[in-house]
Amino acid sequence: MPDASHSSAPRQLDVAIVGAGLAGLYAIHRLRGIGLKVRAYEAGSGVGGTWFWNRYPGARCDVESLEYSYSFSEELQQEWKWPERYGTQPEILKYINHVADRFDLRRDVQLDTRIKTALFDGKANEWILKTEAGEEIRARYVVMAAGNLSTPRVPDFKGIHDFKGKWYHTGLWPHEGVDFTGKRVGVIGTGSSGVQMIPIIAQQARHLTVFQRTANFSLPARNEPMTDARERPHKENYKARRAAAQETPFAIGGYPKPTQKTLEATPEERARIYEAKWQEGGSISYLYSYTDLLVSKEANDTASEFVRNKIRGIVKDPKTAELLAPNDHPIGTKRLCLDTNYYETYNRPNVSLVGVRKDPIEEITPTGVRLASGATYELDALVFATGFDAMTGALKEIDVKTSDGAVLRQHWDGGPLTYLGLMVSGFPNMFVVTGPGSPGVKTQMIASIEQHVDWIADAIDYLGKHQLDRIEPTAKAETDWVQHVNQVADSTLYPLANSWYVGANIPGKPRVFMPYVGGFDRYKKQCDAVAANGYEGFTLSRHEAASERARA
Ligand code: NA7
């Protein structure tokens, strides 16, 4: 049967959605709900975004399952059974596929389709998208739901293509899996992905060599099968719990808000609190020990040192322990990892840790890795857990322009500029989900996705109801928001870390703190107020082409 999606006449939509991960799928559902003709374009051969691509061993969410899930359907959240405290990648992908089927979303998803260009035609007042295969799509609005950690980056190491063994990136993991049994494996990178996979690969490999540039803080996840005691009270009060979560900075409920400053407690009290949180598992809980852990260096030092001492207690070889003990950033200012037996893994005889901060990787040789000092490591397989061109990578890969000559890559040359993380000045009718300037990545992501998409749907609905058809932020609103995002970040310890939040893992990327760390609660209130005040900071207008469409 001929596939209508690949016919030569451009497809005409109300809203084109880029990406069919958690954000794109909810956007289909929500926008369809207000009567719009929508379609999502997805580069992968399945839905799920991050959870479709990141299939590396041990891939798991670091937010608890009962929180990390959609809230828009009470039936869905009641009926879905999460088997473990934290969802594994296969389990989350299964859930996303279930949602796609249950809400009949697939008929508006076009898989294996990468959007290459997006041009706003000012005269026609519509976006023209082109796919890699040359298909053209015209839409009144575009929703960029292309992900924050969706552009995998392998460092530009000399010799990488001459490596005779197989190499992999965590974000592009083969669907059939990889068997490392009996192999000498190298893992480069010790962020969340490395920390999750290292204990699993260590169990398979003949020898595992971990190349670490920056030691990261990791706390025990304390994962376990879902218990009735955990699930039942949560589900009995799901709606109220979701509402309470929205009143917190991370959009995660269930953790009592701290009330005390760190240094007001005695060292003994602090030790007791940190120990209880360490035993409980989870990162939010630990960072919620006191009110000022992310704003006062002196306070943070106590929480950082507690974890360093834990590492020194777990790892038997003192030199390895010291190398693993993070000393260049306050705890929580880089993504705080959650693990299962990460530090314990370094006590295995088949695992070695190599510090590549002082002695960096010079080249990948046909048989392994060579450091600047000349030290070589013979390897059969190499895994890059080296991260992503985070937050801006996916949008910069699309050539986004307007007929007025605006070019997104140029507009963002010195760092990303947005108003509320939702729109970009000069690029009308283009919405971004959980992009730079949004609190998304610093929150329970699905809560932010739902909040953003709801706001976008309401804005489009508002335009329609007021016979308007164009929305864009003013340059001033954008500048003020970016300034506010920076000011808030500068009032915290976050900028002290070389993290993907500031693009530090990508050589040459402008150092700008991209997420909004003022908290989900504060952000949502601001978005609601902007809408209630007639979309303050945005210019709303009616365009001639719309009048023509209306007459036609
Ligand atoms: P991350 O957190 O960006 O981690 C990437 C890791 O790779 C990190 O340890 C980097 O060290 C390391 N890296 C990057 N380039 C190099 C080079 N050239 N040499 C050595 N080491 C290097 O990515 P993840 O995939 O682990 O996690 C991303 C997010 O996914 C995570 O935060 C969660 O939100 C889910 P560096 O720290 O830059 O020195």
Coordinates of C-alpha atoms and ligand atoms in Angstrom, one line a residue:
M1 CA 0.0 0.0 0.0
P2 CA 1.4 3.5 -0.8
D3 CA 2.3 5.4 2.3
A4 CA 0.3 8.7 2.4
S5 CA 2.9 10.1 4.7
H6 CA 5.4 10.1 1.8
S7 CA 3.2 11.6 -0.9
S8 CA 4.6 14.6 -2.8
A9 CA 2.0 17.2 -1.8
P10 CA 3.0 19.0 1.4
R11 CA 1.1 17.9 4.4
Q12 CA -0.9 20.7 6.0
L13 CA -1.1 20.6 9.8
D14 CA -2.2 22.8 12.6
V15 CA 0.8 21.7 14.6
A16 CA 3.9 19.9 13.6
I17 CA 5.6 18.2 16.5
V18 CA 9.3 17.4 16.4
G19 CA 10.0 14.2 18.4
A20 CA 7.8 11.4 19.8
G21 CA 9.3 11.0 23.2
L22 CA 7.4 11.7 26.4
A23 CA 7.0 15.3 25.3
G24 CA 5.9 14.7 21.7
L25 CA 3.4 12.1 22.7
Y26 CA 1.7 14.2 25.3
A27 CA 1.7 17.1 22.8
I28 CA -0.2 14.9 20.3
H29 CA -2.7 13.9 23.0
R30 CA -3.2 17.4 24.4
L31 CA -3.4 19.3 21.1
R32 CA -5.7 16.8 19.6
G33 CA -7.9 17.4 22.6
I34 CA -8.5 21.0 21.5
G35 CA -9.4 19.9 18.0
L36 CA -6.1 20.5 16.2
K37 CA -4.7 18.4 13.4
V38 CA -1.2 17.4 14.6
R39 CA 1.5 15.0 13.6
A40 CA 4.8 14.1 15.3
Y41 CA 8.0 13.4 13.4
E42 CA 10.4 11.1 15.1
A43 CA 13.9 10.2 14.0
G44 CA 13.9 6.8 15.8
S45 CA 12.1 3.7 14.6
G46 CA 10.0 3.7 17.7
V47 CA 8.4 6.1 20.1
G48 CA 10.1 6.9 23.5
G49 CA 12.9 9.4 22.8
T50 CA 15.6 9.1 25.5
W51 CA 14.1 5.8 26.6
F52 CA 14.2 4.5 23.0
W53 CA 17.9 5.3 22.5
N54 CA 19.6 4.8 25.9
R55 CA 19.5 1.0 26.1
Y56 CA 22.9 0.6 27.7
P57 CA 23.2 -2.0 30.5
G58 CA 21.8 -0.7 33.8
A59 CA 19.9 2.3 32.2
R60 CA 17.4 3.3 34.7
C61 CA 15.6 6.5 35.8
D62 CA 16.9 8.2 38.9
V63 CA 13.4 9.5 39.9
E64 CA 11.1 7.0 41.5
S65 CA 8.6 5.3 39.1
L66 CA 5.5 6.5 41.0
E67 CA 6.6 10.1 40.4
Y68 CA 8.3 9.7 37.0
S69 CA 5.1 9.0 35.0
Y70 CA 2.3 11.0 33.4
S71 CA -0.3 12.5 35.6
F72 CA -2.9 13.5 32.9
S73 CA -4.9 10.4 33.2
E74 CA -6.1 9.2 36.6
E75 CA -7.0 5.8 35.1
L76 CA -3.5 5.4 33.6
Q77 CA -1.7 6.3 36.8
Q78 CA -4.0 4.0 38.8
E79 CA -3.8 1.0 36.5
W80 CA -0.1 1.0 35.5
K81 CA 2.0 -1.3 37.8
W82 CA 5.6 -0.3 38.2
P83 CA 7.6 -3.4 39.1
E84 CA 10.5 -1.6 40.9
R85 CA 11.1 1.5 42.9
Y86 CA 13.1 3.0 40.0
G87 CA 12.1 2.2 36.4
T88 CA 14.5 0.4 34.1
Q89 CA 14.8 1.6 30.6
P90 CA 12.9 -1.4 29.2
E91 CA 10.1 -0.9 31.7
I92 CA 9.8 2.8 31.0
L93 CA 9.8 2.1 27.2
K94 CA 7.1 -0.4 27.7
Y95 CA 5.1 2.2 29.6
I96 CA 5.5 4.8 26.9
N97 CA 4.4 2.3 24.2
H98 CA 1.4 1.4 26.4
V99 CA 0.5 5.1 26.5
A100 CA 0.9 5.5 22.8
D101 CA -1.5 2.6 22.2
R102 CA -4.0 3.4 25.0
F103 CA -4.5 7.0 23.7
D104 CA -4.3 6.0 20.1
L105 CA -1.3 8.3 19.5
R106 CA 0.5 6.2 16.9
R107 CA -1.6 7.3 14.0
D108 CA -0.2 10.8 14.3
V109 CA 3.5 9.7 14.7
Q110 CA 5.7 9.3 11.7
L111 CA 8.8 7.2 12.6
D112 CA 12.2 7.1 10.9
T113 CA 11.8 10.7 10.0
R114 CA 14.4 13.3 10.9
I115 CA 13.5 17.0 10.4
K116 CA 16.4 18.8 8.8
T117 CA 15.1 22.3 8.2
A118 CA 12.3 24.5 9.6
L119 CA 11.5 27.8 7.9
F120 CA 8.9 30.3 9.1
D121 CA 7.3 31.8 6.0
G122 CA 6.2 35.2 7.4
K123 CA 3.9 35.9 4.4
A124 CA 2.0 32.7 4.6
N125 CA 2.3 32.7 8.4
E126 CA 3.3 29.1 8.6
W127 CA 6.2 26.9 9.2
I128 CA 7.6 24.8 6.4
L129 CA 9.5 21.7 7.7
K130 CA 11.6 19.5 5.5
T131 CA 12.6 15.9 6.4
E132 CA 15.9 14.3 5.6
A133 CA 14.1 12.3 2.9
G134 CA 12.8 15.6 1.3
E135 CA 9.2 15.5 2.5
E136 CA 7.6 18.9 3.1
I137 CA 5.3 19.7 5.9
R138 CA 3.4 23.0 6.5
A139 CA 2.0 23.8 9.8
R140 CA 0.7 26.9 11.6
Y141 CA 2.6 26.1 14.7
V142 CA 5.7 24.0 15.6
V143 CA 6.3 22.3 18.9
M144 CA 10.0 21.3 19.3
A145 CA 9.9 18.3 21.6
A146 CA 13.3 17.0 20.4
G147 CA 14.8 16.3 23.8
N148 CA 17.6 17.7 25.9
L149 CA 19.9 14.7 26.0
S150 CA 19.3 13.5 22.5
T151 CA 22.4 14.5 20.6
P152 CA 25.1 12.0 21.6
R153 CA 28.6 13.2 21.5
V154 CA 31.7 11.2 21.1
P155 CA 34.8 13.3 21.7
D156 CA 36.9 14.0 18.7
F157 CA 39.7 11.6 19.7
K158 CA 42.5 11.0 17.2
G159 CA 42.4 7.5 15.7
I160 CA 38.9 6.5 16.8
H161 CA 38.0 5.2 13.4
D162 CA 41.1 2.9 13.3
F163 CA 40.0 1.1 16.5
K164 CA 39.8 -2.6 15.5
G165 CA 37.4 -3.6 18.3
K166 CA 33.8 -2.4 18.5
W167 CA 32.9 0.9 20.1
Y168 CA 29.6 2.2 21.4
H169 CA 27.9 5.3 22.7
T170 CA 25.5 4.9 25.6
G171 CA 22.9 7.0 23.8
L172 CA 23.1 5.0 20.6
W173 CA 23.1 1.5 22.1
P174 CA 22.5 -1.5 19.7
H175 CA 18.9 -2.8 20.1
E176 CA 20.2 -6.4 20.2
G177 CA 22.4 -5.6 23.2
V178 CA 26.1 -6.2 23.6
D179 CA 27.7 -9.2 25.2
F180 CA 31.0 -8.2 26.9
T181 CA 31.7 -11.7 28.2
G182 CA 35.4 -12.4 28.2
K183 CA 36.3 -9.0 26.7
R184 CA 38.7 -6.3 27.8
V185 CA 36.4 -3.3 27.9
G186 CA 37.1 0.4 28.4
V187 CA 34.5 2.9 29.5
I188 CA 35.2 6.6 29.0
G189 CA 33.0 8.8 31.2
T190 CA 31.6 8.7 34.7
G191 CA 28.4 10.7 34.5
S192 CA 25.0 9.1 35.3
S193 CA 25.3 6.7 32.3
G194 CA 28.8 5.5 33.2
V195 CA 27.9 5.1 36.9
Q196 CA 24.9 3.0 36.0
M197 CA 26.6 0.8 33.5
I198 CA 30.0 0.2 35.1
P199 CA 28.8 -2.3 37.8
I200 CA 27.0 -4.3 35.1
I201 CA 29.7 -4.4 32.6
A202 CA 32.2 -5.3 35.3
Q203 CA 30.2 -8.5 36.0
Q204 CA 30.6 -9.6 32.3
A205 CA 34.0 -8.3 31.2
R206 CA 37.3 -10.1 31.5
H207 CA 38.7 -6.7 32.5
L208 CA 37.1 -3.3 32.8
T209 CA 39.1 -0.1 32.6
V210 CA 37.3 3.0 33.5
F211 CA 38.7 6.3 32.2
Q212 CA 37.6 9.0 34.6
R213 CA 38.1 12.7 33.9
T214 CA 36.0 14.1 36.7
A215 CA 34.9 12.1 39.8
N216 CA 31.2 12.4 40.3
F217 CA 29.1 12.2 43.5
S218 CA 26.9 9.2 43.5
L219 CA 24.4 8.0 46.2
P220 CA 22.9 4.5 46.6
A221 CA 19.6 4.2 44.8
R222 CA 18.4 1.5 47.1
N223 CA 16.3 0.1 44.3
E224 CA 14.0 -2.7 45.2
P225 CA 10.9 -4.4 43.9
M226 CA 7.8 -2.3 44.3
T227 CA 6.1 -3.0 47.6
D228 CA 2.5 -2.6 48.5
A229 CA 3.6 -0.4 51.3
R230 CA 5.1 2.0 48.8
E231 CA 2.5 1.8 46.1
R232 CA -0.8 1.7 47.9
P233 CA -0.6 5.0 49.9
H234 CA 0.7 6.7 46.8
K235 CA -2.1 5.6 44.6
E236 CA -4.7 6.2 47.2
N237 CA -3.7 9.9 47.1
Y238 CA -2.3 10.2 43.6
K239 CA -4.1 13.4 42.6
A240 CA -3.2 15.2 45.9
R241 CA 0.4 13.9 45.6
R242 CA 0.8 15.3 42.1
A243 CA -0.7 18.6 43.2
A244 CA 1.7 18.7 46.1
A245 CA 4.7 17.9 43.9
Q246 CA 3.8 21.0 41.8
E247 CA 4.4 23.1 44.9
T248 CA 8.1 21.9 45.1
P249 CA 11.2 23.1 43.3
F250 CA 11.9 19.7 41.7
A251 CA 8.2 18.8 41.0
I252 CA 8.7 15.7 43.1
G253 CA 6.5 15.1 46.1
G254 CA 6.9 13.0 49.2
Y255 CA 10.0 14.6 50.7
P256 CA 9.4 16.9 53.6
K257 CA 10.8 20.4 52.8
P258 CA 13.8 21.2 54.8
T259 CA 13.4 23.9 57.5
Q260 CA 16.9 24.2 59.0
K261 CA 20.1 25.6 57.8
T262 CA 23.0 23.2 57.7
L263 CA 25.3 24.9 60.1
E264 CA 22.5 25.4 62.6
A265 CA 22.7 21.7 63.3
T266 CA 25.6 20.2 65.3
P267 CA 28.1 18.0 63.5
E268 CA 26.6 14.9 65.2
E269 CA 23.0 15.9 64.1
R270 CA 24.3 16.4 60.5
A271 CA 26.0 13.0 60.5
R272 CA 22.8 11.4 61.7
I273 CA 20.7 13.1 59.0
Y274 CA 23.1 12.4 56.2
E275 CA 23.4 8.8 57.3
A276 CA 19.6 8.4 57.3
K277 CA 19.3 9.8 53.8
W278 CA 22.2 7.7 52.6
Q279 CA 20.3 4.6 53.9
E280 CA 17.0 5.8 52.4
G281 CA 18.4 6.2 48.9
G282 CA 17.7 8.9 46.4
S283 CA 19.2 12.2 45.5
I284 CA 16.4 14.7 46.2
S285 CA 16.1 13.4 49.7
Y286 CA 19.8 13.9 50.4
L287 CA 19.8 17.4 48.9
Y288 CA 16.7 18.2 51.0
S289 CA 18.6 17.6 54.2
Y290 CA 18.9 21.3 54.8
T291 CA 17.7 24.5 53.2
D292 CA 21.0 25.8 52.0
L293 CA 22.9 22.9 50.6
L294 CA 22.8 24.3 47.1
V295 CA 23.5 27.9 48.0
S296 CA 26.2 27.9 50.7
K297 CA 29.6 26.4 50.0
E298 CA 30.3 26.0 53.7
A299 CA 27.1 24.1 54.1
N300 CA 27.6 22.0 51.0
D301 CA 31.1 21.0 52.1
T302 CA 29.6 19.1 55.0
A303 CA 27.3 17.0 52.7
S304 CA 30.1 16.6 50.1
E305 CA 32.6 15.4 52.8
F306 CA 30.1 12.9 54.2
V307 CA 29.9 11.2 50.8
R308 CA 33.6 11.4 50.2
N309 CA 34.1 9.6 53.5
K310 CA 31.5 7.0 52.4
I311 CA 33.6 6.4 49.3
R312 CA 36.8 6.1 51.3
G313 CA 35.0 3.6 53.5
I314 CA 33.7 1.5 50.6
V315 CA 36.7 1.4 48.2
K316 CA 39.5 -0.7 49.7
D317 CA 42.4 0.7 47.7
P318 CA 43.1 4.2 49.2
K319 CA 44.5 5.5 45.9
T320 CA 41.5 4.5 43.9
A321 CA 39.2 5.8 46.7
E322 CA 40.9 9.2 46.6
L323 CA 40.6 9.3 42.8
L324 CA 36.9 8.5 43.1
A325 CA 36.2 11.1 45.8
P326 CA 35.0 14.3 43.9
N327 CA 36.9 17.4 44.9
D328 CA 36.2 19.9 42.2
H329 CA 32.5 20.7 42.6
P330 CA 30.0 20.9 45.4
I331 CA 27.6 17.9 45.7
G332 CA 24.4 18.4 43.7
T333 CA 25.8 21.0 41.3
K334 CA 26.4 18.3 38.6
R335 CA 23.6 15.8 38.1
L336 CA 23.8 13.8 41.3
C337 CA 24.1 10.1 40.3
L338 CA 22.2 7.2 41.8
D339 CA 23.8 3.8 41.7
T340 CA 23.7 0.2 42.6
N341 CA 27.1 -0.9 43.8
Y342 CA 29.1 1.7 41.9
Y343 CA 31.9 2.3 44.4
E344 CA 31.9 -1.4 45.4
T345 CA 32.7 -2.3 41.8
Y346 CA 36.2 -0.8 42.2
N347 CA 37.0 -3.6 44.8
R348 CA 36.7 -6.2 42.1
P349 CA 40.0 -7.6 40.8
N350 CA 38.9 -7.2 37.2
V351 CA 38.2 -3.4 37.4
S352 CA 40.7 -0.6 37.2
L353 CA 40.3 3.1 37.4
V354 CA 42.5 5.5 35.3
G355 CA 42.4 9.2 36.0
V356 CA 42.5 11.1 32.7
R357 CA 42.3 14.7 34.2
K358 CA 46.1 15.1 34.6
D359 CA 47.0 12.6 31.9
P360 CA 44.3 12.9 29.2
I361 CA 43.5 10.5 26.5
E362 CA 45.8 11.3 23.6
E363 CA 44.5 8.9 21.0
I364 CA 42.5 5.8 20.3
T365 CA 44.9 3.3 18.8
P366 CA 43.9 0.3 16.7
T367 CA 44.1 -1.9 19.9
G368 CA 43.1 0.5 22.7
V369 CA 43.7 3.8 24.4
R370 CA 46.9 5.8 24.7
L371 CA 47.3 8.6 27.2
A372 CA 49.4 11.8 26.9
S373 CA 52.1 10.2 29.1
G374 CA 52.4 7.3 26.7
A375 CA 50.6 4.8 28.9
T376 CA 48.6 2.4 26.8
Y377 CA 45.6 0.1 27.6
E378 CA 44.8 -2.8 25.3
L379 CA 41.0 -3.2 24.8
D380 CA 38.6 -5.3 22.8
A381 CA 35.7 -2.9 23.2
L382 CA 35.3 0.7 24.0
V383 CA 32.2 2.4 25.5
F384 CA 31.7 6.2 25.3
A385 CA 29.6 7.3 28.2
T386 CA 30.6 10.8 27.2
G387 CA 27.2 12.5 27.2
F388 CA 25.3 14.7 24.9
D389 CA 25.3 18.2 23.4
A390 CA 22.7 18.9 26.0
M391 CA 19.8 21.2 25.8
T392 CA 20.6 23.0 22.6
G393 CA 22.1 20.2 20.5
A394 CA 18.8 18.9 19.0
L395 CA 17.5 22.3 18.0
K396 CA 20.9 23.4 16.6
E397 CA 21.0 20.2 14.4
I398 CA 17.8 21.5 12.7
D399 CA 18.4 24.5 10.4
V400 CA 15.7 26.8 11.9
K401 CA 15.2 30.1 10.0
T402 CA 12.6 32.7 9.2
S403 CA 11.8 34.4 5.9
D404 CA 12.9 37.7 7.7
G405 CA 16.4 36.3 7.9
A406 CA 16.5 35.1 11.5
V407 CA 18.7 32.0 12.0
L408 CA 18.4 30.2 15.3
R409 CA 22.0 29.0 15.3
Q410 CA 23.1 32.6 15.0
H411 CA 20.6 33.9 17.5
W412 CA 22.0 31.3 20.0
D413 CA 25.6 31.8 19.1
G414 CA 26.5 33.2 22.5
G415 CA 24.2 30.8 24.3
P416 CA 20.5 30.0 24.1
L417 CA 18.0 32.8 24.4
T418 CA 14.3 32.1 25.2
Y419 CA 11.4 33.6 27.1
L420 CA 10.3 31.2 29.8
G421 CA 12.2 28.5 27.9
L422 CA 9.1 28.2 25.8
M423 CA 9.6 30.5 22.8
V424 CA 12.4 32.4 21.1
S425 CA 12.1 36.0 19.9
G426 CA 12.1 36.4 16.1
F427 CA 10.7 32.8 15.7
P428 CA 7.0 33.2 15.9
N429 CA 4.7 30.2 16.5
M430 CA 7.6 27.9 17.5
F431 CA 7.3 26.4 20.9
V432 CA 10.0 24.5 22.8
V433 CA 9.4 21.9 25.4
T434 CA 11.8 21.7 28.4
G435 CA 14.4 23.7 26.5
P436 CA 17.1 26.1 27.8
G437 CA 15.6 28.6 30.2
S438 CA 13.0 26.1 31.4
P439 CA 13.4 24.2 34.7
G440 CA 12.7 20.9 32.9
V441 CA 16.0 19.0 33.4
K442 CA 16.2 20.1 37.1
T443 CA 12.8 18.6 37.8
Q444 CA 10.8 15.5 37.4
M445 CA 10.9 15.8 33.7
I446 CA 7.4 14.5 32.9
A447 CA 5.8 17.1 35.3
S448 CA 7.6 19.8 33.4
I449 CA 6.6 18.3 30.0
E450 CA 2.9 18.3 31.0
Q451 CA 3.1 21.8 32.4
H452 CA 4.8 23.2 29.3
V453 CA 2.5 21.3 26.8
D454 CA -0.6 22.4 28.8
W455 CA 0.6 26.0 28.6
I456 CA 1.3 25.8 24.9
A457 CA -2.1 24.2 24.2
D458 CA -3.8 26.9 26.2
A459 CA -1.9 29.6 24.3
I460 CA -2.8 28.2 20.9
D461 CA -6.4 27.8 22.0
Y462 CA -6.4 31.4 23.3
L463 CA -5.1 32.6 19.9
G464 CA -7.8 30.7 18.1
K465 CA -10.6 32.0 20.3
H466 CA -9.4 35.6 19.9
Q467 CA -9.1 35.3 16.1
L468 CA -5.3 35.7 16.5
D469 CA -2.8 33.5 14.8
R470 CA 0.7 34.6 15.7
I471 CA 2.6 34.7 19.0
E472 CA 6.2 35.6 19.7
P473 CA 8.0 36.9 22.7
T474 CA 9.3 40.5 22.7
A475 CA 13.1 40.9 22.6
K476 CA 12.9 42.6 26.0
A477 CA 10.9 39.8 27.6
E478 CA 13.5 37.3 26.3
T479 CA 16.5 39.4 27.5
D480 CA 14.9 39.9 30.9
W481 CA 14.1 36.2 31.3
V482 CA 17.7 35.1 30.3
Q483 CA 19.0 37.7 32.8
H484 CA 16.7 36.3 35.5
V485 CA 17.8 32.7 34.7
N486 CA 21.4 33.8 35.1
Q487 CA 20.8 35.7 38.3
V488 CA 19.0 32.8 39.9
A489 CA 21.8 30.4 38.9
D490 CA 24.4 32.9 40.2
S491 CA 22.7 33.0 43.5
T492 CA 23.4 29.2 43.8
L493 CA 26.4 27.0 43.8
Y494 CA 25.4 25.4 40.4
P495 CA 27.7 27.5 38.2
L496 CA 30.8 26.2 40.2
A497 CA 30.6 22.9 38.4
N498 CA 31.8 22.1 34.9
S499 CA 28.6 20.3 33.9
W500 CA 26.4 19.8 30.9
Y501 CA 24.2 22.4 32.4
V502 CA 26.8 24.9 31.3
G503 CA 27.9 23.0 28.2
A504 CA 31.3 22.2 29.7
N505 CA 31.4 18.7 28.2
I506 CA 31.4 20.1 24.6
P507 CA 34.6 21.9 23.7
G508 CA 33.9 25.4 22.4
K509 CA 30.3 25.6 23.6
P510 CA 29.6 29.0 25.1
R511 CA 29.6 28.7 28.9
V512 CA 26.1 29.7 29.9
F513 CA 24.0 28.2 32.6
M514 CA 21.0 26.9 30.6
P515 CA 18.4 25.5 33.0
Y516 CA 16.2 27.6 35.2
V517 CA 17.0 26.7 38.8
G518 CA 14.4 28.9 40.4
G519 CA 12.2 25.9 41.0
F520 CA 9.2 24.3 39.2
D521 CA 6.8 25.8 41.7
R522 CA 8.0 29.4 41.1
Y523 CA 8.2 28.8 37.3
K524 CA 4.7 27.5 37.0
K525 CA 3.3 30.4 38.9
Q526 CA 5.1 32.8 36.6
C527 CA 3.9 31.0 33.4
D528 CA 0.3 31.0 34.8
A529 CA 0.5 34.7 35.6
V530 CA 1.9 35.5 32.1
A531 CA -1.1 33.7 30.5
A532 CA -3.6 35.3 32.9
N533 CA -2.3 38.7 32.0
G534 CA -3.0 38.2 28.3
Y535 CA 0.4 36.7 27.6
E536 CA 2.5 39.4 29.0
G537 CA 5.9 39.7 27.2
F538 CA 4.5 38.2 24.1
T539 CA 3.2 39.9 21.0
L540 CA 0.0 38.4 19.8
S541 CA -1.3 39.4 16.4
R542 CA -3.6 38.4 13.5
H543 CA -2.0 37.9 10.2
E544 CA -3.4 38.6 6.7
A545 CA -2.8 35.0 5.6
A546 CA -5.1 33.9 8.4
S547 CA -7.9 36.2 7.2
E548 CA -7.5 34.8 3.7
R549 CA -7.6 31.3 5.1
A550 CA -10.8 32.2 7.0
R551 CA -12.4 33.5 3.8
A552 CA -11.4 30.5 1.8
Ligands
NA7_1 P1 27.4 13.3 31.3 O1 26.8 13.5 32.6 O2 27.6 14.5 30.5 O3 28.8 12.6 31.5 C1 29.7 12.5 30.5 C2 31.0 11.9 31.1 O4 32.0 11.8 30.0 C3 31.6 12.8 32.1 O5 32.2 12.0 33.1 C4 32.7 13.5 31.3 O6 33.8 14.0 32.1 C5 33.2 12.4 30.4 N1 33.9 12.9 29.2 C6 33.4 13.7 28.2 N2 34.4 14.0 27.4 C7 35.5 13.4 27.8 C8 36.8 13.3 27.3 N3 37.2 13.9 26.2 N4 37.7 12.5 28.0 C9 37.3 11.9 29.1 N5 36.1 12.0 29.7 C10 35.2 12.7 29.0 O7 26.6 12.3 30.4 P2 25.7 11.0 30.9 O8 25.3 10.3 29.6 O9 26.4 10.2 31.9 O10 24.5 11.6 31.6 C11 23.7 12.6 31.0 C12 22.4 12.8 31.7 O11 21.5 11.8 31.4 C13 22.5 12.7 33.2 O12 22.9 13.9 33.8 C14 21.0 12.4 33.6 O13 20.3 13.6 33.6 C15 20.6 11.5 32.5 P3 33.7 15.6 32.7 O14 32.7 15.5 33.8 O15 33.2 16.4 31.5 O16 35.1 15.9 33.0

